[in-house]
Amino acid sequence: MIYIIFGELAMHGFAGGMDGFEELNKMERKKRRLKRHDRISFSATLPGDGSGVFAGSLCVVKLSKDPFSDIRESILDMIDDAGVRDWNTMEELVYCYIALNSPEVHEIIVNAFLSLCYS
C-alpha cells in the first residue's frame, strides 16, 4: 500500500449559475468522495507557488491499495469540479499532484494523467 495525496476543491463559489439538476449532481459526487476519503489521516495545503484555479484546494492524504485508479479518479473529480478546459490549467493540476506527493508516486501520477489524455 502507498500513501497518496489528493486534491479537493472547496465547494463554495462553484455553484453560481448552475441549474438545480447540476447542483444536485455536484452534491451527490461530493457525498461519494467523502465516503471514499473516510481514511483521511491529515490535511495539507498547496505549496506557496501553487496559485490559479487550484489555490483554494484542500489536500488530503489517503492510504491506497490501488493508487493508479484512486489518483485517476481524483484527477477526474478535480477536472470536473474546477472546470478544466485548457492545457495550461491541466499542467497546473499535474504540478500540484507532483509537488504534493513523494517521488515514489510521481510515475503513477504521470501514468494516470496520460491515461486520461489517451482515453
mmCIF file of C-alpha atoms in Angstrom:
data_model
loop_
_atom_site.group_PDB
_atom_site.id
_atom_site.type_symbol
_atom_site.label_atom_id
_atom_site.label_comp_id
_atom_site.label_asym_id
_atom_site.label_seq_id
_atom_site.Cartn_x
_atom_site.Cartn_y
_atom_site.Cartn_z
ATOM 1 C CA MET A 1 0.000 0.000 0.000
ATOM 2 C CA ILE A 2 1.060 3.551 -0.638
ATOM 3 C CA TYR A 3 0.106 6.964 0.696
ATOM 4 C CA ILE A 4 -1.127 9.384 -1.944
ATOM 5 C CA ILE A 5 -2.311 12.959 -1.702
ATOM 6 C CA PHE A 6 -5.480 14.037 -3.468
ATOM 7 C CA GLY A 7 -6.802 17.482 -4.245
ATOM 8 C CA GLU A 8 -10.328 18.513 -3.413
ATOM 9 C CA LEU A 9 -11.735 21.864 -4.457
ATOM 10 C CA ALA A 10 -13.583 23.796 -1.824
ATOM 11 C CA MET A 11 -17.203 23.598 -2.956
ATOM 12 C CA HIS A 12 -18.182 27.178 -2.091
ATOM 13 C CA GLY A 13 -18.149 29.576 -5.008
ATOM 14 C CA PHE A 14 -18.630 26.951 -7.722
ATOM 15 C CA ALA A 15 -22.422 26.730 -7.581
ATOM 16 C CA GLY A 16 -23.107 30.084 -9.224
ATOM 17 C CA GLY A 17 -25.036 29.866 -12.470
ATOM 18 C CA MET A 18 -25.843 26.156 -12.200
ATOM 19 C CA ASP A 19 -29.364 24.903 -12.551
ATOM 20 C CA GLY A 20 -30.888 22.671 -9.851
ATOM 21 C CA PHE A 21 -30.083 19.386 -11.606
ATOM 22 C CA GLU A 22 -26.383 20.227 -11.989
ATOM 23 C CA GLU A 23 -26.253 21.399 -8.373
ATOM 24 C CA LEU A 24 -27.760 18.098 -7.205
ATOM 25 C CA ASN A 25 -25.261 16.100 -9.286
ATOM 26 C CA LYS A 26 -22.374 18.053 -7.792
ATOM 27 C CA MET A 27 -23.657 17.439 -4.265
ATOM 28 C CA GLU A 28 -24.022 13.706 -4.945
ATOM 29 C CA ARG A 29 -20.446 13.491 -6.291
ATOM 30 C CA LYS A 30 -19.213 15.310 -3.185
ATOM 31 C CA LYS A 31 -21.010 12.797 -0.931
ATOM 32 C CA ARG A 32 -19.439 9.875 -2.807
ATOM 33 C CA ARG A 33 -15.996 11.457 -2.488
ATOM 34 C CA LEU A 34 -16.458 11.995 1.236
ATOM 35 C CA LYS A 35 -17.342 8.317 1.679
ATOM 36 C CA ARG A 36 -14.334 7.317 -0.416
ATOM 37 C CA HIS A 37 -11.995 9.507 1.659
ATOM 38 C CA ASP A 38 -13.058 8.106 5.029
ATOM 39 C CA ARG A 39 -9.456 7.106 5.779
ATOM 40 C CA ILE A 40 -8.028 10.625 5.703
ATOM 41 C CA SER A 41 -5.060 10.958 8.028
ATOM 42 C CA PHE A 42 -4.374 14.717 7.833
ATOM 43 C CA SER A 43 -4.808 17.850 5.760
ATOM 44 C CA ALA A 44 -2.206 19.915 3.942
ATOM 45 C CA THR A 45 -2.048 22.986 1.749
ATOM 46 C CA LEU A 46 -0.626 23.568 -1.698
ATOM 47 C CA PRO A 47 2.979 24.743 -1.984
ATOM 48 C CA GLY A 48 3.457 28.511 -1.764
ATOM 49 C CA ASP A 49 3.833 28.820 -5.527
ATOM 50 C CA GLY A 50 0.551 26.987 -6.192
ATOM 51 C CA SER A 51 -1.945 29.514 -7.477
ATOM 52 C CA GLY A 52 -4.686 29.923 -10.027
ATOM 53 C CA VAL A 53 -7.818 27.807 -10.113
ATOM 54 C CA PHE A 54 -6.430 25.270 -7.593
ATOM 55 C CA ALA A 55 -5.202 27.779 -4.987
ATOM 56 C CA GLY A 56 -8.338 27.233 -2.876
ATOM 57 C CA SER A 57 -7.988 23.461 -2.887
ATOM 58 C CA LEU A 58 -7.741 21.251 0.167
ATOM 59 C CA CYS A 59 -5.263 18.385 0.018
ATOM 60 C CA VAL A 60 -5.892 15.097 1.796
ATOM 61 C CA VAL A 61 -3.745 12.019 2.364
ATOM 62 C CA LYS A 62 -5.086 8.536 1.790
ATOM 63 C CA LEU A 63 -3.636 5.058 2.163
ATOM 64 C CA SER A 64 -4.434 3.349 -1.140
ATOM 65 C CA LYS A 65 -4.344 -0.263 -2.290
ATOM 66 C CA ASP A 66 -4.788 0.880 -5.906
ATOM 67 C CA PRO A 67 -3.037 4.262 -6.249
ATOM 68 C CA PHE A 68 -3.345 4.428 -10.057
ATOM 69 C CA SER A 69 -7.145 4.113 -10.016
ATOM 70 C CA ASP A 70 -7.548 6.341 -6.965
ATOM 71 C CA ILE A 71 -5.342 9.087 -8.419
ATOM 72 C CA ARG A 72 -7.041 8.834 -11.819
ATOM 73 C CA GLU A 73 -10.483 9.168 -10.201
ATOM 74 C CA SER A 74 -9.282 12.102 -8.098
ATOM 75 C CA ILE A 75 -7.904 13.838 -11.198
ATOM 76 C CA LEU A 76 -11.236 13.396 -12.986
ATOM 77 C CA ASP A 77 -13.045 14.868 -9.971
ATOM 78 C CA MET A 78 -10.687 17.865 -9.904
ATOM 79 C CA ILE A 79 -11.056 18.440 -13.660
ATOM 80 C CA ASP A 80 -14.839 18.338 -13.326
ATOM 81 C CA ASP A 81 -15.044 20.469 -10.162
ATOM 82 C CA ALA A 82 -12.643 23.148 -11.453
ATOM 83 C CA GLY A 83 -13.995 23.118 -14.996
ATOM 84 C CA VAL A 84 -10.561 22.470 -16.503
ATOM 85 C CA ARG A 85 -10.829 23.155 -20.241
ATOM 86 C CA ASP A 86 -7.310 24.109 -21.352
ATOM 87 C CA TRP A 87 -3.845 22.607 -21.341
ATOM 88 C CA ASN A 88 -2.266 25.307 -19.108
ATOM 89 C CA THR A 89 -4.726 24.564 -16.311
ATOM 90 C CA MET A 90 -4.139 20.834 -16.786
ATOM 91 C CA GLU A 91 -0.380 21.431 -16.423
ATOM 92 C CA GLU A 92 -1.043 23.350 -13.205
ATOM 93 C CA LEU A 93 -3.055 20.399 -11.903
ATOM 94 C CA VAL A 94 -0.233 17.969 -12.776
ATOM 95 C CA TYR A 95 2.191 20.268 -10.957
ATOM 96 C CA CYS A 96 0.001 20.245 -7.834
ATOM 97 C CA TYR A 97 -0.150 16.445 -7.717
ATOM 98 C CA ILE A 98 3.620 16.132 -8.309
ATOM 99 C CA ALA A 99 4.522 18.844 -5.777
ATOM 100 C CA LEU A 100 2.358 17.309 -3.058
ATOM 101 C CA ASN A 101 3.427 13.688 -3.452
ATOM 102 C CA SER A 102 6.667 11.856 -2.821
ATOM 103 C CA PRO A 103 8.877 10.868 -5.773
ATOM 104 C CA GLU A 104 7.808 7.227 -5.466
ATOM 105 C CA VAL A 105 4.293 8.253 -6.557
ATOM 106 C CA HIS A 106 5.302 10.567 -9.439
ATOM 107 C CA GLU A 107 5.338 7.856 -12.112
ATOM 108 C CA ILE A 108 1.862 6.711 -11.042
ATOM 109 C CA ILE A 109 0.608 10.309 -11.262
ATOM 110 C CA VAL A 110 2.106 10.775 -14.737
ATOM 111 C CA ASN A 111 0.619 7.483 -15.945
ATOM 112 C CA ALA A 112 -2.811 8.429 -14.550
ATOM 113 C CA PHE A 113 -2.711 11.772 -16.398
ATOM 114 C CA LEU A 114 -1.513 10.138 -19.609
ATOM 115 C CA SER A 115 -4.286 7.544 -19.412
ATOM 116 C CA LEU A 116 -6.799 10.405 -19.332
ATOM 117 C CA CYS A 117 -5.150 12.118 -22.304
ATOM 118 C CA TYR A 118 -5.344 8.957 -24.389
ATOM 119 C CA SER A 119 -8.820 7.798 -23.365
#
